[in-house]
PDB file of C-alpha atoms in Angstrom:
ATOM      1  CA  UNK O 389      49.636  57.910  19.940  1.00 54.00           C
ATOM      2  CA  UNK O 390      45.582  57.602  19.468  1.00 58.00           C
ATOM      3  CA  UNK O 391      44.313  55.399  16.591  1.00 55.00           C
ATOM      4  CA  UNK O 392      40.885  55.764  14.869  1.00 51.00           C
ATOM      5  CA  UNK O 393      38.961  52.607  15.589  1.00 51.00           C
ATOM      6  CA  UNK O 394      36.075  52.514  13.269  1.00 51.00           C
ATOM      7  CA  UNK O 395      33.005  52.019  16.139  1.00 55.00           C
ATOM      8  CA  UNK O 396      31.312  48.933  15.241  1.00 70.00           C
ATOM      9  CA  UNK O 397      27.375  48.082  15.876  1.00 90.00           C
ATOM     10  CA  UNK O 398      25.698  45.845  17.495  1.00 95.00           C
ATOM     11  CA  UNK O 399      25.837  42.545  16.008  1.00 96.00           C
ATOM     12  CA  UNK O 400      23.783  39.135  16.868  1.00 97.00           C
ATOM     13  CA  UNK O 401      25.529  35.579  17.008  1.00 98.00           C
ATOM     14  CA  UNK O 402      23.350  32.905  16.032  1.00 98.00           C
ATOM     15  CA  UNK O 403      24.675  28.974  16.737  1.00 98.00           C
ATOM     16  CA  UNK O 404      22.481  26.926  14.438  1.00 98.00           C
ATOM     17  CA  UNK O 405      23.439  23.662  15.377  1.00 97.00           C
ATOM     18  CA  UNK O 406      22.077  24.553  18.687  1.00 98.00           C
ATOM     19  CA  UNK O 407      18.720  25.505  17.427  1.00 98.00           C
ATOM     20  CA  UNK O 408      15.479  23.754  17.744  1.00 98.00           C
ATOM     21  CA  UNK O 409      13.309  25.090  15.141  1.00 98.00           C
ATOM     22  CA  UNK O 410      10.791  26.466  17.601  1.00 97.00           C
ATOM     23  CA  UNK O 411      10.883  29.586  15.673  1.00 98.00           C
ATOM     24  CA  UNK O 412      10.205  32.026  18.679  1.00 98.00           C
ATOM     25  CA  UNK O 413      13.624  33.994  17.021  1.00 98.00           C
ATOM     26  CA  UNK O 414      11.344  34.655  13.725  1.00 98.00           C
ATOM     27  CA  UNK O 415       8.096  36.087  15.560  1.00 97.00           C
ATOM     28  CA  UNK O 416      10.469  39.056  17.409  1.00 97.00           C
ATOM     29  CA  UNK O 417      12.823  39.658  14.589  1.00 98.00           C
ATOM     30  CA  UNK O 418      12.268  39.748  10.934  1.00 96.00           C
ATOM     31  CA  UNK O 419      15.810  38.932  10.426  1.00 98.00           C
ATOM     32  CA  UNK O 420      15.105  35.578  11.178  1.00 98.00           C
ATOM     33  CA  UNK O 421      12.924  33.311   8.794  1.00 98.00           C
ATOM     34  CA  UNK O 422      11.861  29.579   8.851  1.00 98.00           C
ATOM     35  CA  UNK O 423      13.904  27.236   7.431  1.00 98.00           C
ATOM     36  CA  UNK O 424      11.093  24.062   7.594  1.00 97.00           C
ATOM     37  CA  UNK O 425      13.476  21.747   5.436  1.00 97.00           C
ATOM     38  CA  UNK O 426      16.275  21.909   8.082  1.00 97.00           C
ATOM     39  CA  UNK O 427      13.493  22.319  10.903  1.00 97.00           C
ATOM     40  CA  UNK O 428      15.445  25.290  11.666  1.00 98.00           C
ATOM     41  CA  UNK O 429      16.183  29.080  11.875  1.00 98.00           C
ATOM     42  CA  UNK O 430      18.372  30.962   9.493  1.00 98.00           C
ATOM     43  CA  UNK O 431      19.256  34.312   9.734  1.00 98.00           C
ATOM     44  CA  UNK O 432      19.305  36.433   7.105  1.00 97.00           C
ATOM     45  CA  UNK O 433      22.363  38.705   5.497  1.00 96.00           C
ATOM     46  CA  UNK O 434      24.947  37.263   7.997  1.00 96.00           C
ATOM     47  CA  UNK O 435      28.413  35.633   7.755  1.00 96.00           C
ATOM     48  CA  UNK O 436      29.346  32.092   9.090  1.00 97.00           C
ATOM     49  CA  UNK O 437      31.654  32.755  11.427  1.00 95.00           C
ATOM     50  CA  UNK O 438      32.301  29.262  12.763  1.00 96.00           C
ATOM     51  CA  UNK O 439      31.220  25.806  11.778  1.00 96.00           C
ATOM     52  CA  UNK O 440      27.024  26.954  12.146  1.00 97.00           C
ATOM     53  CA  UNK O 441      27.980  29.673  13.829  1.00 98.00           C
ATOM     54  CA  UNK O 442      26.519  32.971  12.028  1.00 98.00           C
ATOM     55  CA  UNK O 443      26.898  36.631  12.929  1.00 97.00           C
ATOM     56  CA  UNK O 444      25.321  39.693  11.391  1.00 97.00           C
ATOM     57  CA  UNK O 445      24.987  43.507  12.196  1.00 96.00           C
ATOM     58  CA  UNK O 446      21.835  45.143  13.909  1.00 96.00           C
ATOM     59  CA  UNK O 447      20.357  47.459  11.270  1.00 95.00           C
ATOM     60  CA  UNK O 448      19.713  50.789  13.269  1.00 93.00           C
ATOM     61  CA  UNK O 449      16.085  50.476  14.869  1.00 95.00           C
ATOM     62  CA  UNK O 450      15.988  47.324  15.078  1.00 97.00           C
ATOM     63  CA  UNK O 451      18.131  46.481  18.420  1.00 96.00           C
ATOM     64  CA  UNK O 452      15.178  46.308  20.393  1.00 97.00           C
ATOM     65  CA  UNK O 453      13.916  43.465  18.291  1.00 98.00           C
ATOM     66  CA  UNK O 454      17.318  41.479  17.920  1.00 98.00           C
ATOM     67  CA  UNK O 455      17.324  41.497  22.165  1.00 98.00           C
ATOM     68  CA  UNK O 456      13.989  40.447  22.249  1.00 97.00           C
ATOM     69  CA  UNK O 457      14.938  37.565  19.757  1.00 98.00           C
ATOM     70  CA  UNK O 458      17.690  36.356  21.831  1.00 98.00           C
ATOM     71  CA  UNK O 459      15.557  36.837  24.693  1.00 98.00           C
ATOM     72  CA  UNK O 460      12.793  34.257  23.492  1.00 98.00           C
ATOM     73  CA  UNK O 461      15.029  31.650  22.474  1.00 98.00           C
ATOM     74  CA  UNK O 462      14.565  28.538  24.473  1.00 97.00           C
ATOM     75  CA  UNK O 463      18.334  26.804  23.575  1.00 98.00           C
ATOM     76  CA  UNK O 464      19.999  30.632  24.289  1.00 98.00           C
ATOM     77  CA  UNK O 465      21.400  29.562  20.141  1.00 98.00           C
ATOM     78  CA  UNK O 466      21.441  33.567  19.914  1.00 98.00           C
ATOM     79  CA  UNK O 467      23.774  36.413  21.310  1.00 98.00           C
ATOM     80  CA  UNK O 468      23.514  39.733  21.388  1.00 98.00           C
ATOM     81  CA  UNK O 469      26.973  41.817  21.091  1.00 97.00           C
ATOM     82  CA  UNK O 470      26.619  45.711  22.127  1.00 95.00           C
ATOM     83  CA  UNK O 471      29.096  48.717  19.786  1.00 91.00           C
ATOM     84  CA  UNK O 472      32.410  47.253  22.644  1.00 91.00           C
ATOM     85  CA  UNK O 473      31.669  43.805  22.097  1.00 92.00           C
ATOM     86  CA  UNK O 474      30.350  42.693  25.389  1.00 94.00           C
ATOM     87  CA  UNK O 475      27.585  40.391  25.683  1.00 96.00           C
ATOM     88  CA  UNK O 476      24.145  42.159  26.672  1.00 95.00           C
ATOM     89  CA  UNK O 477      22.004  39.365  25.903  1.00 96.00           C
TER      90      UNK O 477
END
């Protein structure tokens, strides 16, 4: 018997509580923004998932920039999930 499975995107887990606040995140991907009152990165439209742990759903176009965010990070605070769930970043 086959089920549909509804094909997820890629998504991006961000652990704030392991951020620094150097902000490299927010030059590669607009998702990202400055939060200077926390001295840390928030990113924007997602869900906590976890205690500081917040996930959110690559718009299409915009993978590139969401792996180059990740990338950058100095902590590694940010994951990069592809459409199966493996980590690619």
């Amino acid at each position: 018997m086959y089920r549909l499975v509804e094909p997820r995107g890629m998504r991006v887990k961000f652990d704030r509580d392991t951020c620094v606040g150097m902000y490299q995140c927010v030059a590669e991907w607009d998702a990202f923004e400055k939060n200077l009152n926390d001295g840390k990165a928030d990113l924007r439209g997602s869900e906590e998932e976890d205690e500081d742990v917040f996930v959110v759903e690559v718009p299409d176009g915009e993978e590139f920039d969401a792996k180059f965010a990740a990338r950058v990070c100095p902590v590694d605070a940010i994951e990069v999930y592809d459409d199966d769930g493996e980590q690619v970043v």
